[in-house]
Amino acid sequence: MATVASVSLLSEAEFGCEHLASQLMHDSAASNQFKASFIKTHNALGRRDIFNSNPSSYLKPKYTCLTCSEPCMNGDRKSHTENTGHQFYMESRNRALFCQGCEDLVYDHGLERCRSATPESTLKVARKRRFSESSADELYVKSNANRRPCAKQGVRGLFNLGQTCYLNVILQTLLHDPILSTYFLGNGHQPHDCTVADCIGCAVAEAFADFHSIDKPEGFAALNLLLASWRASPTLAGYQQQDAHEYYQFLVDKLHTSAEGNRENHEKGCSCFFHRTFYGKLRSSVTCDRCGNVTKTEDPIVDLSLDVQVQAKKRAMGGGTGPSATPTLSGCLESFTSPEKLMADVYNCSGCGNTPQKATKQLRIKKLPAILCMQLKKQRFEHTFSVSEKVEGRIDFPLSINMLPYTTNPDSAVDKSRYTYDLSSAVVHKGKLEAGHYYVYCRQGDEWMLFNDDQVTPVTEAEVLGVDAYLLFYNLRCLANAAS
């Protein structure tokens, strides 16, 4: 006779998961109602014309409750189940069934047959052949069926190939970005169509494919990306420690070069995927104190370098705001975009006959990228006599930030969602710059993970917000309203 464990295993193998088995096996009326809701939701989602919609709105899927038809985002699904007891949803992009009890997508053969069945036979085709508890079927299922380790999917470390932690933290950041995942796992850069030798785009695409391989939950090595980086940049070649921020800039530039239809001159504009994803624009305005003449220049940027020590010095001189002695990210951004006095020996005014004049300089963000990287320039060396000491100091940063106050947009009444960013990764550096170590905290769905080379550890939001970050990566919340 079959044991309770084997019955549970049979139910899971036959129905996709044990929660679905309990829904479909017993009460025929409830089972038929569930199948009818499944077909109704499936057909309703299928009638949406995705070709006339903004493709960026499909980067983050919605989940429609099969019981009450309420749409939920990924982060709202759990609370909806806790409040209502409803635990089955349909994912919007491919109309797959999601079980909140398993916290995973589930496949059910009978329900899949319902997708293509006629309305008259919809409820009949889902009837299943029952396994005999003493048959060869049971023995086969017991020997071959097992639970897939869902918690490990998408959580894979990267082996250190010899002082390559700088590469690992940047690659982990890219691998956990939903925008880049959609590109590389979709119809983005195709290595089989690329003829460029040692192409960085091909190496990153290979890393995405390897990372998302469900057959390999253990760590992996990004060897081809390392070799391609060495061949593309002599300064990177070898096993010496590199700066993660500089490697990020290098990688973004090479990805942009690998994109089809890219333009090398950023000032003329570029419509390629990587330019729109990574590149922003910074405006510098210099106003002559004598005649008021304004000189404006705009330059492309892939990150913002914020000097934490500037804010700390302003606080020490009484120029800081708030009682806290800990610098904040918003404070650093305010310092970065606040007016700065220029002496006459560094500025010649065209309105005053190109003569040296005192002036006021101010930086503002003209265009924000979809992925915003911010470097916290506090980890540097200060030289005192013959001693070099590393400048340390943690900075407070939020899970979400509104970038509108730091842009050239003077209209404070605009939709703030166009400028709202959510934290996706935080890179930490420990030790000396020449011989230190990098690790990174990345958002994995609704959870956070610490990636220390091939070691992966779940952490809390509070732990992430308490780290001494070197690089912060934020994602634009609403891509359909990309700020410009």
Short mmCIF file of C-alpha atoms in Angstrom, two decimals:
data_model
loop_
_atom_site.label_atom_id
_atom_site.label_comp_id
_atom_site.label_asym_id
_atom_site.label_seq_id
_atom_site.Cartn_x
_atom_site.Cartn_y
_atom_site.Cartn_z
CA MET A 1 0.00 0.00 0.00
CA ALA A 2 1.23 3.48 -0.83
CA THR A 3 2.44 5.64 2.02
CA VAL A 4 1.25 9.18 2.73
CA ALA A 5 4.52 10.48 1.31
CA SER A 6 4.12 8.52 -1.90
CA VAL A 7 0.51 9.67 -2.29
CA SER A 8 1.65 13.26 -1.89
CA LEU A 9 4.41 12.64 -4.42
CA LEU A 10 1.95 11.03 -6.84
CA SER A 11 -0.41 13.99 -6.48
CA GLU A 12 2.39 16.45 -7.10
CA ALA A 13 3.66 14.55 -10.14
CA GLU A 14 0.13 14.13 -11.54
CA PHE A 15 -1.18 17.62 -10.87
CA GLY A 16 1.92 19.84 -10.80
CA CYS A 17 1.78 20.52 -7.06
CA GLU A 18 0.03 19.18 -3.98
CA HIS A 19 -2.03 22.37 -3.55
CA LEU A 20 -3.47 22.01 -7.03
CA ALA A 21 -4.13 18.33 -6.38
CA SER A 22 -6.27 19.15 -3.34
CA GLN A 23 -8.15 21.70 -5.47
CA LEU A 24 -8.93 19.32 -8.34
CA MET A 25 -9.16 15.82 -6.86
CA HIS A 26 -12.07 15.91 -4.43
CA ASP A 27 -15.04 18.27 -4.83
CA SER A 28 -16.22 18.06 -8.46
CA ALA A 29 -18.21 21.31 -8.24
CA ALA A 30 -15.23 23.25 -6.85
CA SER A 31 -12.95 21.56 -9.39
CA ASN A 32 -15.18 22.56 -12.33
CA GLN A 33 -15.45 26.11 -11.01
CA PHE A 34 -11.66 26.34 -10.75
CA LYS A 35 -11.22 25.09 -14.34
CA ALA A 36 -13.82 27.57 -15.57
CA SER A 37 -11.98 30.42 -13.80
CA PHE A 38 -8.71 29.22 -15.31
CA ILE A 39 -10.13 29.32 -18.86
CA LYS A 40 -11.90 32.65 -18.28
CA THR A 41 -8.73 34.33 -17.02
CA HIS A 42 -6.64 32.70 -19.76
CA ASN A 43 -8.95 34.00 -22.49
CA ALA A 44 -9.19 37.48 -20.94
CA LEU A 45 -5.41 37.86 -20.85
CA GLY A 46 -5.16 36.52 -24.40
CA ARG A 47 -7.44 39.24 -25.74
CA ARG A 48 -4.99 41.97 -24.75
CA ASP A 49 -3.28 43.35 -27.83
CA ILE A 50 0.33 43.47 -26.66
CA PHE A 51 1.52 44.76 -30.01
CA ASN A 52 -0.37 48.01 -29.47
CA SER A 53 0.92 48.39 -25.93
CA ASN A 54 4.17 49.76 -24.62
CA PRO A 55 6.58 46.77 -24.49
CA SER A 56 8.28 48.13 -21.37
CA SER A 57 5.06 47.62 -19.39
CA TYR A 58 5.54 43.87 -19.72
CA LEU A 59 8.95 43.75 -18.06
CA LYS A 60 7.28 43.33 -14.68
CA PRO A 61 4.48 40.72 -14.83
CA LYS A 62 1.10 40.99 -13.15
CA TYR A 63 -0.67 38.09 -11.49
CA THR A 64 -4.46 37.75 -11.83
CA CYS A 65 -6.18 35.90 -8.98
CA LEU A 66 -8.18 32.97 -10.38
CA THR A 67 -10.73 33.27 -7.57
CA CYS A 68 -11.61 36.99 -7.58
CA SER A 69 -9.84 38.24 -10.77
CA GLU A 70 -7.91 40.91 -8.84
CA PRO A 71 -4.57 41.78 -10.52
CA CYS A 72 -1.54 41.82 -8.23
CA MET A 73 2.09 42.79 -8.66
CA ASN A 74 4.77 40.38 -7.54
CA GLY A 75 5.15 42.05 -4.15
CA ASP A 76 1.38 42.24 -3.47
CA ARG A 77 0.56 38.62 -4.22
CA LYS A 78 1.57 37.25 -0.81
CA SER A 79 -0.53 39.76 1.15
CA HIS A 80 -3.53 39.11 -1.12
CA THR A 81 -3.30 35.38 -0.33
CA GLU A 82 -2.96 36.04 3.40
CA ASN A 83 -6.03 38.32 3.39
CA THR A 84 -8.30 36.21 1.17
CA GLY A 85 -7.00 32.64 1.23
CA HIS A 86 -6.79 32.68 -2.59
CA GLN A 87 -3.55 31.06 -3.69
CA PHE A 88 -3.73 30.51 -7.47
CA TYR A 89 -2.85 33.20 -10.02
CA MET A 90 -2.21 33.52 -13.73
CA GLU A 91 0.95 35.31 -14.83
CA SER A 92 0.29 38.01 -17.44
CA ARG A 93 3.17 37.49 -19.88
CA ASN A 94 2.76 33.82 -20.80
CA ARG A 95 -0.45 33.03 -18.89
CA ALA A 96 1.26 30.41 -16.72
CA LEU A 97 -0.30 29.15 -13.49
CA PHE A 98 1.30 30.40 -10.27
CA CYS A 99 0.77 28.73 -6.88
CA GLN A 100 1.39 31.00 -3.90
CA GLY A 101 1.56 27.94 -1.66
CA CYS A 102 4.61 26.76 -3.62
CA GLU A 103 5.68 30.34 -4.41
CA ASP A 104 6.40 29.16 -7.94
CA LEU A 105 4.93 28.59 -11.39
CA VAL A 106 3.38 25.14 -11.73
CA TYR A 107 2.59 23.02 -14.79
CA ASP A 108 -0.57 20.92 -14.95
CA HIS A 109 -1.12 18.69 -17.99
CA GLY A 110 -4.92 18.71 -17.76
CA LEU A 111 -5.16 22.48 -17.46
CA GLU A 112 -2.74 22.88 -20.35
CA ARG A 113 -5.07 20.77 -22.49
CA CYS A 114 -7.90 23.09 -21.51
CA ARG A 115 -6.11 25.98 -23.22
CA SER A 116 -6.65 24.51 -26.69
CA ALA A 117 -9.91 22.69 -26.06
CA THR A 118 -13.32 23.81 -27.41
CA PRO A 119 -15.70 25.44 -24.91
CA GLU A 120 -17.97 22.38 -24.97
CA SER A 121 -15.19 19.99 -23.97
CA THR A 122 -13.20 22.27 -21.66
CA LEU A 123 -14.26 20.61 -18.42
CA LYS A 124 -14.05 17.09 -19.81
CA VAL A 125 -10.50 17.09 -21.12
CA ALA A 126 -9.04 17.87 -17.70
CA ARG A 127 -10.19 14.57 -16.23
CA LYS A 128 -7.13 12.56 -15.37
CA ARG A 129 -6.20 8.93 -15.41
CA ARG A 130 -5.65 7.88 -11.81
CA PHE A 131 -2.52 6.01 -10.87
CA SER A 132 -2.92 2.63 -9.27
CA GLU A 133 -1.25 2.67 -5.89
CA SER A 134 0.34 -0.72 -6.52
CA SER A 135 1.08 -0.36 -10.23
CA ALA A 136 4.32 0.08 -12.10
CA ASP A 137 3.27 3.73 -12.58
CA GLU A 138 3.60 4.36 -8.86
CA LEU A 139 7.02 2.73 -8.71
CA TYR A 140 8.20 4.82 -11.68
CA VAL A 141 6.96 8.07 -10.20
CA LYS A 142 8.40 7.30 -6.78
CA SER A 143 11.79 6.60 -8.35
CA ASN A 144 11.93 9.59 -10.69
CA ALA A 145 9.73 12.43 -9.41
CA ASN A 146 11.14 14.94 -6.98
CA ARG A 147 10.62 18.49 -5.86
CA ARG A 148 12.58 21.04 -7.87
CA PRO A 149 14.72 23.19 -5.53
CA CYS A 150 12.76 26.37 -6.29
CA ALA A 151 14.55 28.44 -3.68
CA LYS A 152 17.85 27.98 -5.51
CA GLN A 153 16.60 29.09 -8.90
CA GLY A 154 18.19 32.40 -9.87
CA VAL A 155 20.50 32.33 -6.83
CA ARG A 156 23.89 31.24 -8.12
CA GLY A 157 27.29 32.40 -7.06
CA LEU A 158 30.32 33.12 -9.23
CA PHE A 159 33.64 31.41 -8.63
CA ASN A 160 36.61 33.69 -7.99
CA LEU A 161 39.16 33.02 -10.75
CA GLY A 162 41.95 34.89 -8.98
CA GLN A 163 41.29 38.45 -7.75
CA THR A 164 38.15 38.60 -9.94
CA CYS A 165 35.69 39.66 -7.26
CA TYR A 166 35.46 43.08 -8.99
CA LEU A 167 34.05 41.32 -12.07
CA ASN A 168 31.76 39.05 -10.04
CA VAL A 169 29.94 41.88 -8.23
CA ILE A 170 29.27 43.84 -11.44
CA LEU A 171 28.13 40.73 -13.32
CA GLN A 172 25.83 39.70 -10.44
CA THR A 173 24.31 43.20 -10.56
CA LEU A 174 23.59 42.82 -14.28
CA LEU A 175 22.30 39.25 -13.92
CA HIS A 176 19.70 40.36 -11.36
CA ASP A 177 18.44 43.30 -13.39
CA PRO A 178 14.99 42.59 -14.94
CA ILE A 179 15.60 44.95 -17.88
CA LEU A 180 18.80 43.18 -18.89
CA SER A 181 17.30 39.73 -18.25
CA THR A 182 14.47 40.54 -20.65
CA TYR A 183 16.99 41.64 -23.28
CA PHE A 184 19.53 38.83 -23.03
CA LEU A 185 17.00 36.01 -22.50
CA GLY A 186 14.78 37.32 -25.29
CA ASN A 187 15.76 38.50 -28.74
CA GLY A 188 18.68 40.62 -27.64
CA HIS A 189 22.31 39.93 -28.46
CA GLN A 190 22.52 36.58 -30.27
CA PRO A 191 25.99 34.98 -30.06
CA HIS A 192 25.27 32.62 -32.97
CA ASP A 193 24.72 35.64 -35.25
CA CYS A 194 27.73 37.62 -33.99
CA THR A 195 31.01 37.54 -35.95
CA VAL A 196 33.03 39.82 -33.63
CA ALA A 197 36.01 38.11 -32.04
CA ASP A 198 36.08 38.21 -28.22
CA CYS A 199 32.75 40.04 -28.15
CA ILE A 200 31.80 41.29 -24.69
CA GLY A 201 28.10 41.14 -25.61
CA CYS A 202 28.43 37.44 -26.46
CA ALA A 203 30.27 36.74 -23.19
CA VAL A 204 27.59 38.50 -21.13
CA ALA A 205 24.82 36.71 -23.05
CA GLU A 206 26.52 33.39 -22.28
CA ALA A 207 26.66 34.33 -18.58
CA PHE A 208 22.91 35.06 -18.58
CA ALA A 209 22.17 31.70 -20.22
CA ASP A 210 24.40 29.86 -17.74
CA PHE A 211 23.03 31.75 -14.75
CA HIS A 212 19.43 30.86 -15.60
CA SER A 213 20.12 27.19 -16.25
CA ILE A 214 17.81 25.39 -13.80
CA ASP A 215 19.84 22.20 -14.15
CA LYS A 216 22.84 23.81 -12.46
CA PRO A 217 22.00 25.31 -9.05
CA GLU A 218 25.67 25.49 -8.02
CA GLY A 219 28.01 28.38 -8.77
CA PHE A 220 29.66 28.92 -12.13
CA ALA A 221 32.65 30.73 -13.60
CA ALA A 222 32.40 33.62 -16.06
CA LEU A 223 35.64 32.59 -17.74
CA ASN A 224 34.80 33.80 -21.26
CA LEU A 225 33.83 37.25 -19.95
CA LEU A 226 37.11 37.48 -18.05
CA LEU A 227 39.15 36.48 -21.10
CA ALA A 228 37.22 38.84 -23.40
CA SER A 229 37.78 41.68 -20.89
CA TRP A 230 41.50 40.95 -20.77
CA ARG A 231 41.80 41.00 -24.55
CA ALA A 232 39.77 44.21 -24.84
CA SER A 233 41.74 46.11 -22.20
CA PRO A 234 45.44 45.55 -21.42
CA THR A 235 45.01 47.29 -18.06
CA LEU A 236 42.58 44.57 -16.97
CA ALA A 237 44.78 41.66 -18.07
CA GLY A 238 46.30 39.67 -15.25
CA TYR A 239 45.31 38.70 -11.73
CA GLN A 240 45.79 42.03 -9.98
CA GLN A 241 42.83 43.63 -8.18
CA GLN A 242 40.76 46.07 -10.25
CA ASP A 243 38.27 48.77 -9.29
CA ALA A 244 34.66 47.60 -9.63
CA HIS A 245 33.46 51.06 -10.63
CA GLU A 246 35.98 51.30 -13.46
CA TYR A 247 35.07 47.80 -14.62
CA TYR A 248 31.39 48.78 -14.70
CA GLN A 249 32.23 51.74 -16.93
CA PHE A 250 34.34 49.51 -19.17
CA LEU A 251 31.61 46.85 -19.43
CA VAL A 252 28.86 49.35 -20.26
CA ASP A 253 31.03 50.89 -22.99
CA LYS A 254 31.79 47.49 -24.54
CA LEU A 255 28.14 46.41 -24.37
CA HIS A 256 27.18 49.64 -26.14
CA THR A 257 29.80 48.91 -28.82
CA SER A 258 28.40 45.40 -29.30
CA ALA A 259 24.83 46.64 -29.91
CA GLU A 260 23.50 46.68 -33.44
CA GLY A 261 23.07 50.20 -34.83
CA ASN A 262 25.05 51.91 -32.07
CA ARG A 263 26.69 55.30 -32.56
CA GLU A 264 30.12 55.98 -31.11
CA ASN A 265 29.44 59.71 -30.82
CA HIS A 266 27.01 59.97 -27.91
CA GLU A 267 26.46 63.68 -28.51
CA LYS A 268 24.62 62.91 -31.76
CA GLY A 269 22.26 60.59 -29.91
CA CYS A 270 21.98 56.81 -30.04
CA SER A 271 18.83 54.71 -30.00
CA CYS A 272 20.45 51.34 -29.22
CA PHE A 273 19.23 49.34 -26.23
CA PHE A 274 22.31 49.83 -24.06
CA HIS A 275 22.47 53.58 -24.63
CA ARG A 276 18.84 53.98 -23.56
CA THR A 277 19.40 51.67 -20.57
CA PHE A 278 22.70 52.89 -19.14
CA TYR A 279 23.41 56.38 -20.46
CA GLY A 280 22.12 59.63 -19.03
CA LYS A 281 23.08 63.24 -19.66
CA LEU A 282 24.58 65.79 -17.28
CA ARG A 283 24.26 69.56 -17.81
CA SER A 284 26.86 71.99 -16.50
CA SER A 285 25.84 75.67 -16.24
CA VAL A 286 28.45 78.36 -15.53
CA THR A 287 27.12 81.86 -14.75
CA CYS A 288 29.44 84.85 -14.81
CA ASP A 289 29.19 86.81 -11.55
CA ARG A 290 29.90 90.06 -13.38
CA CYS A 291 27.65 90.08 -16.48
CA GLY A 292 25.33 87.13 -15.85
CA ASN A 293 26.34 85.31 -19.06
CA VAL A 294 25.44 81.61 -18.86
CA THR A 295 27.51 78.90 -20.56
CA LYS A 296 25.89 75.45 -20.79
CA THR A 297 27.51 72.14 -21.72
CA GLU A 298 25.99 68.65 -21.75
CA ASP A 299 27.91 65.39 -21.44
CA PRO A 300 26.84 61.72 -21.45
CA ILE A 301 27.18 59.83 -18.15
CA VAL A 302 26.86 56.19 -17.09
CA ASP A 303 27.00 56.95 -13.35
CA LEU A 304 27.10 59.69 -10.76
CA SER A 305 30.27 60.02 -8.65
CA LEU A 306 29.28 61.55 -5.32
CA ASP A 307 31.91 62.85 -2.92
CA VAL A 308 30.80 61.88 0.58
CA GLN A 309 33.62 63.88 2.15
CA VAL A 310 32.25 67.11 0.66
CA GLN A 311 29.00 66.61 2.52
CA ALA A 312 30.85 65.66 5.70
CA LYS A 313 32.93 68.87 5.53
CA LYS A 314 29.79 70.95 4.96
CA ARG A 315 28.23 69.38 8.05
CA ALA A 316 31.37 70.13 10.05
CA MET A 317 31.20 73.78 8.95
CA GLY A 318 27.54 73.99 9.89
CA GLY A 319 26.24 73.73 6.35
CA GLY A 320 24.58 70.36 6.72
CA THR A 321 20.90 69.77 7.40
CA GLY A 322 19.38 67.58 10.07
CA PRO A 323 20.73 66.38 13.39
CA SER A 324 22.28 63.13 12.11
CA ALA A 325 26.05 63.03 11.73
CA THR A 326 25.79 60.22 9.17
CA PRO A 327 25.92 61.45 5.56
CA THR A 328 22.90 60.59 3.43
CA LEU A 329 22.52 59.82 -0.25
CA SER A 330 20.09 62.70 -0.70
CA GLY A 331 22.58 65.00 1.00
CA CYS A 332 25.33 63.88 -1.37
CA LEU A 333 23.04 64.52 -4.36
CA GLU A 334 22.21 67.97 -2.99
CA SER A 335 25.91 68.74 -2.64
CA PHE A 336 26.54 67.41 -6.15
CA THR A 337 23.87 69.67 -7.69
CA SER A 338 24.34 72.74 -5.48
CA PRO A 339 26.01 75.93 -6.88
CA GLU A 340 29.79 76.09 -6.62
CA LYS A 341 31.88 79.28 -6.68
CA LEU A 342 34.68 79.44 -9.28
CA MET A 343 37.68 81.72 -8.93
CA ALA A 344 38.67 84.03 -11.77
CA ASP A 345 41.72 81.96 -12.67
CA VAL A 346 39.61 78.97 -13.81
CA TYR A 347 36.94 80.70 -15.94
CA ASN A 348 37.12 83.12 -18.87
CA CYS A 349 33.77 84.77 -19.69
CA SER A 350 32.91 85.20 -23.38
CA GLY A 351 30.48 87.96 -22.45
CA CYS A 352 33.30 89.92 -20.84
CA GLY A 353 35.69 89.62 -23.80
CA ASN A 354 37.11 86.23 -22.71
CA THR A 355 38.61 87.80 -19.61
CA PRO A 356 39.02 85.90 -16.32
CA GLN A 357 35.96 86.37 -14.11
CA LYS A 358 34.54 84.88 -10.97
CA ALA A 359 31.57 82.62 -11.73
CA THR A 360 29.08 80.16 -10.27
CA LYS A 361 28.93 76.58 -11.57
CA GLN A 362 26.03 74.18 -11.11
CA LEU A 363 25.52 70.57 -12.25
CA ARG A 364 22.07 69.17 -13.02
CA ILE A 365 20.87 65.92 -14.56
CA LYS A 366 19.41 66.54 -18.00
CA LYS A 367 18.46 62.91 -18.73
CA LEU A 368 18.17 59.96 -16.38
CA PRO A 369 19.01 56.40 -17.47
CA ALA A 370 16.83 53.38 -16.73
CA ILE A 371 19.64 51.87 -14.63
CA LEU A 372 21.24 54.50 -12.40
CA CYS A 373 24.65 53.75 -10.85
CA MET A 374 25.98 55.98 -8.07
CA GLN A 375 29.56 55.75 -6.83
CA LEU A 376 30.20 56.92 -3.28
CA LYS A 377 33.67 58.45 -3.41
CA LYS A 378 34.62 58.00 0.22
CA GLN A 379 36.93 55.02 -0.12
CA ARG A 380 40.11 56.75 -1.17
CA PHE A 381 43.52 57.36 0.37
CA GLU A 382 44.47 60.53 2.17
CA HIS A 383 48.20 61.13 2.61
CA THR A 384 49.50 62.53 5.88
CA PHE A 385 53.29 62.83 5.93
CA SER A 386 54.45 59.28 5.11
CA VAL A 387 51.23 57.51 6.08
CA SER A 388 48.38 56.69 3.71
CA GLU A 389 45.03 56.07 5.33
CA LYS A 390 41.81 54.93 3.76
CA VAL A 391 38.86 57.26 4.24
CA GLU A 392 35.90 55.28 5.61
CA GLY A 393 32.38 56.20 6.61
CA ARG A 394 28.98 54.68 6.01
CA ILE A 395 26.29 56.61 4.15
CA ASP A 396 22.54 56.26 4.69
CA PHE A 397 20.71 55.33 1.50
CA PRO A 398 17.02 54.48 0.90
CA LEU A 399 15.24 51.60 -0.83
CA SER A 400 13.56 54.16 -3.11
CA ILE A 401 14.57 57.65 -4.16
CA ASN A 402 12.97 60.50 -6.11
CA MET A 403 15.52 62.01 -8.51
CA LEU A 404 13.34 64.93 -9.66
CA PRO A 405 14.98 67.57 -7.36
CA TYR A 406 18.36 66.93 -8.99
CA THR A 407 17.26 67.32 -12.61
CA THR A 408 16.91 70.30 -14.94
CA ASN A 409 13.13 69.98 -14.82
CA PRO A 410 11.86 73.06 -12.96
CA ASP A 411 8.26 71.82 -12.77
CA SER A 412 7.74 70.33 -9.33
CA ALA A 413 4.15 69.40 -10.22
CA VAL A 414 5.13 66.67 -12.72
CA ASP A 415 4.39 63.02 -12.13
CA LYS A 416 7.00 61.93 -9.58
CA SER A 417 6.70 58.29 -10.70
CA ARG A 418 8.70 59.27 -13.79
CA TYR A 419 11.64 59.98 -11.50
CA THR A 420 11.25 57.30 -8.81
CA TYR A 421 14.00 54.69 -8.55
CA ASP A 422 14.16 51.47 -6.52
CA LEU A 423 17.36 49.98 -5.12
CA SER A 424 18.45 46.83 -6.95
CA SER A 425 22.07 46.24 -5.82
CA ALA A 426 24.65 47.51 -3.35
CA VAL A 427 28.36 46.77 -3.87
CA VAL A 428 30.64 46.78 -0.82
CA HIS A 429 34.44 47.02 -0.74
CA LYS A 430 36.52 45.91 2.23
CA GLY A 431 40.25 46.25 2.79
CA LYS A 432 42.84 48.15 0.79
CA LEU A 433 42.14 49.32 -2.74
CA GLU A 434 45.03 47.27 -4.14
CA ALA A 435 44.30 44.12 -2.15
CA GLY A 436 40.72 44.40 -0.91
CA HIS A 437 37.62 42.35 -1.59
CA TYR A 438 34.24 43.09 -3.17
CA TYR A 439 30.86 41.53 -2.46
CA VAL A 440 27.36 42.59 -3.48
CA TYR A 441 23.79 42.58 -2.17
CA CYS A 442 21.20 41.98 -4.92
CA ARG A 443 17.43 41.99 -4.92
CA GLN A 444 16.09 38.56 -5.87
CA GLY A 445 12.34 38.92 -6.40
CA ASP A 446 10.99 40.13 -3.06
CA GLU A 447 14.09 39.03 -1.16
CA TRP A 448 17.71 40.14 -0.82
CA MET A 449 20.77 37.95 -1.26
CA LEU A 450 24.42 38.48 -0.38
CA PHE A 451 26.76 37.27 -3.14
CA ASN A 452 30.31 36.79 -1.89
CA ASP A 453 31.86 35.13 -4.94
CA ASP A 454 30.36 31.59 -4.98
CA GLN A 455 28.85 31.91 -1.47
CA VAL A 456 25.19 33.00 -1.42
CA THR A 457 23.40 34.03 1.79
CA PRO A 458 19.84 35.37 2.27
CA VAL A 459 19.73 38.70 4.13
CA THR A 460 17.12 41.17 5.34
CA GLU A 461 16.38 44.66 4.02
CA ALA A 462 17.69 46.10 7.28
CA GLU A 463 21.03 44.37 6.73
CA VAL A 464 21.27 45.80 3.21
CA LEU A 465 20.46 49.34 4.34
CA GLY A 466 23.12 49.09 7.05
CA VAL A 467 26.08 48.22 4.80
CA ASP A 468 28.98 50.53 3.96
CA ALA A 469 28.23 50.72 0.22
CA TYR A 470 30.69 51.70 -2.50
CA LEU A 471 28.34 51.44 -5.51
CA LEU A 472 24.56 51.72 -5.50
CA PHE A 473 22.38 50.61 -8.41
CA TYR A 474 18.82 51.89 -8.76
CA ASN A 475 16.19 50.96 -11.35
CA LEU A 476 13.61 53.35 -12.77
CA ARG A 477 10.30 52.14 -11.34
CA CYS A 478 8.06 53.04 -14.28
CA LEU A 479 9.82 52.39 -17.59
CA ALA A 480 6.77 53.41 -19.62
CA ASN A 481 7.33 56.99 -18.39
CA ALA A 482 11.10 57.11 -18.71
CA ALA A 483 12.37 60.47 -17.51
CA SER A 484 14.17 62.74 -19.95
#
